[in-house]
Short mmCIF file of C-alpha atoms in Angstrom, two decimals:
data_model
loop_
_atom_site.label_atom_id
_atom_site.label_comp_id
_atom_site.label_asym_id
_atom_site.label_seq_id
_atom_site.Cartn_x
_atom_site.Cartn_y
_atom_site.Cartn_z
CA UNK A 175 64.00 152.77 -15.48
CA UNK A 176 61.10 150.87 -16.87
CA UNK A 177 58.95 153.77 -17.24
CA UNK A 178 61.22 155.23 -20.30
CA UNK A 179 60.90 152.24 -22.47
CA UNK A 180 59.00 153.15 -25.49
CA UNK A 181 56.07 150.26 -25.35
CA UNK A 182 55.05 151.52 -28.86
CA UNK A 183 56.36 149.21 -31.88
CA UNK A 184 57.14 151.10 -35.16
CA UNK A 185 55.30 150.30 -37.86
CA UNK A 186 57.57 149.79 -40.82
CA UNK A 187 55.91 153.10 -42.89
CA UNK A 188 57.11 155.00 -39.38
CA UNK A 189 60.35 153.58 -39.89
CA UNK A 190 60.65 154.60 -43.79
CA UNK A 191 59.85 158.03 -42.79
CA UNK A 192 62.62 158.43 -40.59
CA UNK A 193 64.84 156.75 -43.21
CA UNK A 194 64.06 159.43 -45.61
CA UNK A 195 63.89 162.43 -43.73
CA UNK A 196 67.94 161.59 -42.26
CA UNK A 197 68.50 161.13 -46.09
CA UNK A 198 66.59 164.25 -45.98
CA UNK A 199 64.41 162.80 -48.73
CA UNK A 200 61.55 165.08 -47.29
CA UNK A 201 59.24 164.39 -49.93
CA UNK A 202 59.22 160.75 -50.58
CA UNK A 203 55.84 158.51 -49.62
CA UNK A 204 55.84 155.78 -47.05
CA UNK A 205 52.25 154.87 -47.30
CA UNK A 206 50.48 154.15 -50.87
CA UNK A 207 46.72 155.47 -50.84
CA UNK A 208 43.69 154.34 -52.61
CA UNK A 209 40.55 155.94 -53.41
CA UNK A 210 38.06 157.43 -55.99
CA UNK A 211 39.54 160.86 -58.07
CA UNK A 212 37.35 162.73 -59.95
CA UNK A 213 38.14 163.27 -63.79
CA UNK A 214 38.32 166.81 -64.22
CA UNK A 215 38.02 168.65 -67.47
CA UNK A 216 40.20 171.49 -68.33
CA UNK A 217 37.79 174.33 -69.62
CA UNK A 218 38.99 177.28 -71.10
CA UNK A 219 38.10 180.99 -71.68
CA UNK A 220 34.29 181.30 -72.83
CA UNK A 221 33.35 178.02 -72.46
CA UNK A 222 29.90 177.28 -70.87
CA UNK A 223 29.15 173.92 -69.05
CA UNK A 224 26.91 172.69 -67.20
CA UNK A 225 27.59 170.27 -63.40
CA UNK A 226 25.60 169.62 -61.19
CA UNK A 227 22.34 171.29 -62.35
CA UNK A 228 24.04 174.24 -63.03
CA UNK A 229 25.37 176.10 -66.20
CA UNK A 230 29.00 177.29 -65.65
CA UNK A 231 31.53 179.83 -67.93
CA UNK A 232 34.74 180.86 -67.61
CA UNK A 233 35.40 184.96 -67.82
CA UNK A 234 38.28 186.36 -67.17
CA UNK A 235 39.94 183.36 -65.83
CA UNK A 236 37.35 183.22 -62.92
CA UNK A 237 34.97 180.06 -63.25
CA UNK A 238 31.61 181.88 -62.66
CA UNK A 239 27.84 180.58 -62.18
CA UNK A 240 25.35 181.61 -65.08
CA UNK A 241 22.09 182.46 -63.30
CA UNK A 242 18.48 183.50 -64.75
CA UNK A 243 19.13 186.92 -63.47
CA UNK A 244 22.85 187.48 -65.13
CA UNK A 245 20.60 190.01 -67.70
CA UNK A 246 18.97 192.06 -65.61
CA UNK A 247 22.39 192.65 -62.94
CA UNK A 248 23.97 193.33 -66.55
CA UNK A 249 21.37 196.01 -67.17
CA UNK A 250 21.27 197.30 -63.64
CA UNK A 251 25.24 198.07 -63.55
CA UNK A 252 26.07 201.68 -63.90
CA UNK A 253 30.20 201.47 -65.70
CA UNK A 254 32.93 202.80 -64.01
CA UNK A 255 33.62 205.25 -66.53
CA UNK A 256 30.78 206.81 -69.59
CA UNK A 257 31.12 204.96 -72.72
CA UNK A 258 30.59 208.31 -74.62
CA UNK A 259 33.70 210.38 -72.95
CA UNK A 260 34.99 208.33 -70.61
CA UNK A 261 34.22 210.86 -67.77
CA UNK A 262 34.15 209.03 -64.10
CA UNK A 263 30.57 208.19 -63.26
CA UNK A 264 30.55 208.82 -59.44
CA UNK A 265 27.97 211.75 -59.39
CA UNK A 266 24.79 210.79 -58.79
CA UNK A 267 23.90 212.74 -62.25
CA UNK A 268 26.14 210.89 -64.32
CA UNK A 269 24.47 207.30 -62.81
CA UNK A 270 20.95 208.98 -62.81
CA UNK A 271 21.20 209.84 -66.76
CA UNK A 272 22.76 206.83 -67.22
CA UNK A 273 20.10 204.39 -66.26
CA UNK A 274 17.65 206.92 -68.34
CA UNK A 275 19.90 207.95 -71.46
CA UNK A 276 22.81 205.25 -71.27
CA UNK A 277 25.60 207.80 -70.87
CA UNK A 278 26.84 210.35 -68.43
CA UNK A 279 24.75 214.03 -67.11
CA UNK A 280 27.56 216.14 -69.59
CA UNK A 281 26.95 214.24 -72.37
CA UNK A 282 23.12 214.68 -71.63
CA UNK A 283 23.21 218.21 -71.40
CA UNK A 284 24.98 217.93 -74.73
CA UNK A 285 22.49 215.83 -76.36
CA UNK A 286 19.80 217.91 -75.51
CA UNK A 287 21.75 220.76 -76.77
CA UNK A 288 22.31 219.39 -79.73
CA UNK A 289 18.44 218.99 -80.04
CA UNK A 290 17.21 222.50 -79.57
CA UNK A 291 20.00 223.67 -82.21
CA UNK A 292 17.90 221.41 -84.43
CA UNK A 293 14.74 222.32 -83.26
CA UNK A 294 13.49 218.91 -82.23
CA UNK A 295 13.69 219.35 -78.72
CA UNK A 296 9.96 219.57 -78.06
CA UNK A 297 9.47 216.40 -79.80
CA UNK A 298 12.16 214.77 -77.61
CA UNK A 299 10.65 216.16 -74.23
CA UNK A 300 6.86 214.75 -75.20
CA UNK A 301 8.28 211.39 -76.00
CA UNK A 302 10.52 211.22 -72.91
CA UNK A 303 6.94 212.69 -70.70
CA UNK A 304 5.02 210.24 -72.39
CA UNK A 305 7.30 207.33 -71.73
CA UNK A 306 7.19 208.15 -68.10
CA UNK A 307 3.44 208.59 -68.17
CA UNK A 308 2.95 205.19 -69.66
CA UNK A 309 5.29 203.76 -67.22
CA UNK A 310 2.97 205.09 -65.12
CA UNK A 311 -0.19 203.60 -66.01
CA UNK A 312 1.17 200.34 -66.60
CA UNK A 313 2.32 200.11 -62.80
CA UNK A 314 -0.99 201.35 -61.57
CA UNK A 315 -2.93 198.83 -63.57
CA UNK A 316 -0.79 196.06 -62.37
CA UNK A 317 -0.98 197.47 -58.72
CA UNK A 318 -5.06 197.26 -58.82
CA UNK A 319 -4.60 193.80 -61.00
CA UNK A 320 -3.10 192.36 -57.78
CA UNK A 321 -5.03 193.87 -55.30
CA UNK A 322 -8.01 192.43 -57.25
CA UNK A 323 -6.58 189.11 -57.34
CA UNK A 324 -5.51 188.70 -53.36
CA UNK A 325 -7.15 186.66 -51.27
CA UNK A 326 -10.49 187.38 -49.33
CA UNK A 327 -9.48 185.56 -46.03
CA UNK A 328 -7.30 187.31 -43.26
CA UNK A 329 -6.07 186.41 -40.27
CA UNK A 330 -7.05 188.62 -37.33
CA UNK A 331 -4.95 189.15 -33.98
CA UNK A 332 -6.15 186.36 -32.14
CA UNK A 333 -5.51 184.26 -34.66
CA UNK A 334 -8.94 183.50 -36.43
CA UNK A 335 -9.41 183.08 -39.70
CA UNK A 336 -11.77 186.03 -41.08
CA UNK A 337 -13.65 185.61 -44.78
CA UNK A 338 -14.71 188.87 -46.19
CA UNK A 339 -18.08 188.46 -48.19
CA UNK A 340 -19.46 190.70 -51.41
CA UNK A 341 -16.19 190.59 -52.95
CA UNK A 342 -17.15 190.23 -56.58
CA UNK A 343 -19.37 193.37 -56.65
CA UNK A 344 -16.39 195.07 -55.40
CA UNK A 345 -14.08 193.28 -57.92
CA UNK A 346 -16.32 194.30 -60.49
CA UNK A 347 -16.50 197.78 -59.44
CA UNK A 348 -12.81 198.39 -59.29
CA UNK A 349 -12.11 196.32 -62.98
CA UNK A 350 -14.55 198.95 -64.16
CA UNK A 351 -12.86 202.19 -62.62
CA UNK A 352 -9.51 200.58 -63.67
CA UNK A 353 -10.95 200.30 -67.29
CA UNK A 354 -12.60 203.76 -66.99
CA UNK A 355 -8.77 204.95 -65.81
CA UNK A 356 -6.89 203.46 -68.67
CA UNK A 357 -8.63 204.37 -71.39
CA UNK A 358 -8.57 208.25 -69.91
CA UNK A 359 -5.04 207.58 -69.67
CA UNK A 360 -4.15 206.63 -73.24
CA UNK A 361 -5.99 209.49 -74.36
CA UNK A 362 -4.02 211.78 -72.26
CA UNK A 363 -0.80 210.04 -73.11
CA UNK A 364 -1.34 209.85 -76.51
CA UNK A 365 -3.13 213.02 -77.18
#
């Protein structure tokens, strides 16, 4: 008999509890609670904040972090839809001549026929072959710029440290060629 007596005492929030919940007062408190609550600012669309070392904005209702890189993932999305007709842009076309023309493959092929009614199609295909030809260039020069620039010591297999010598003859050399090369290039380009 012993061993059902409750050897727990109620504390007097236990006994609130049940008060309210057989007045079926199910939300009422029984305990009171302290402690630190952050002010919180109510932001609205557009805005742009900055917490904790970061720069925040609100767009379409969705708080959202502002990074260094928000341009360039701007630049680098292809729309659902062209913003000349409106076509869908899920051929591989349509997102190809977009990232070169800013609109769709059809309206491309429009463009361009648009341009040989007028007779300045030649004058469009040079510019768009030199564009790429510069593009060119300027990633082969930076290519043999940092090649140049890296570092003369390697680390072999076992693990030693090897130092290649006679470098800055080669350096030389190769700033040379890569001189030779670009002004070749420009005259190509350009001529």
């Amino acid at each position: 008999m012993l061993d059902n007596v409750l050897k727990k005492e109620f504390k007097e929030h236990d006994v609130n509890r049940v008060r309210n919940l057989v007045k079926k007062d199910y939300g009422a408190k029984t305990k009171t609670g302290s402690g630190y609550s952050k002010a919180r600012v109510k932001h609205e669309e557009g805005d742009v904040w900055e917490e904790d070392g970061r720069t925040w904005t609100i767009k379409n209702g969705i708080k959202q972090n502002i990074t260094k890189l928000d341009k360039a993932k701007k630049e680098a999305q292809i729309p659902l839809t062209c913003p000349k007709c409106k076509t869908s842009m899920n051929y591989w076309l349509h997102k190809k001549m977009y990232r070169i023309h800013g609109f769709c493959f059809d309206c491309t092929v429009d463009y361009e026929a648009q341009l040989r009614r007028a007779g300045l199609f030649d004058q469009y295909e040079k510019a768009m072959m030199s564009k790429g030809q510069q593009a060119f260039v300027k990633d082969v020069e930076a290519w043999v710029l940092d090649q140049v620039s890296s570092q003369e010591t390697y680390v072999s297999e076992e693990g030693e440290v090897d130092t290649w010598i006679g470098g800055d003859k080669t350096k030389k050399v190769v700033l040379d060629k890569l001189q030779d090369f670009l002004e070749i290039s420009k005259k190509a380009v350009d001529g």
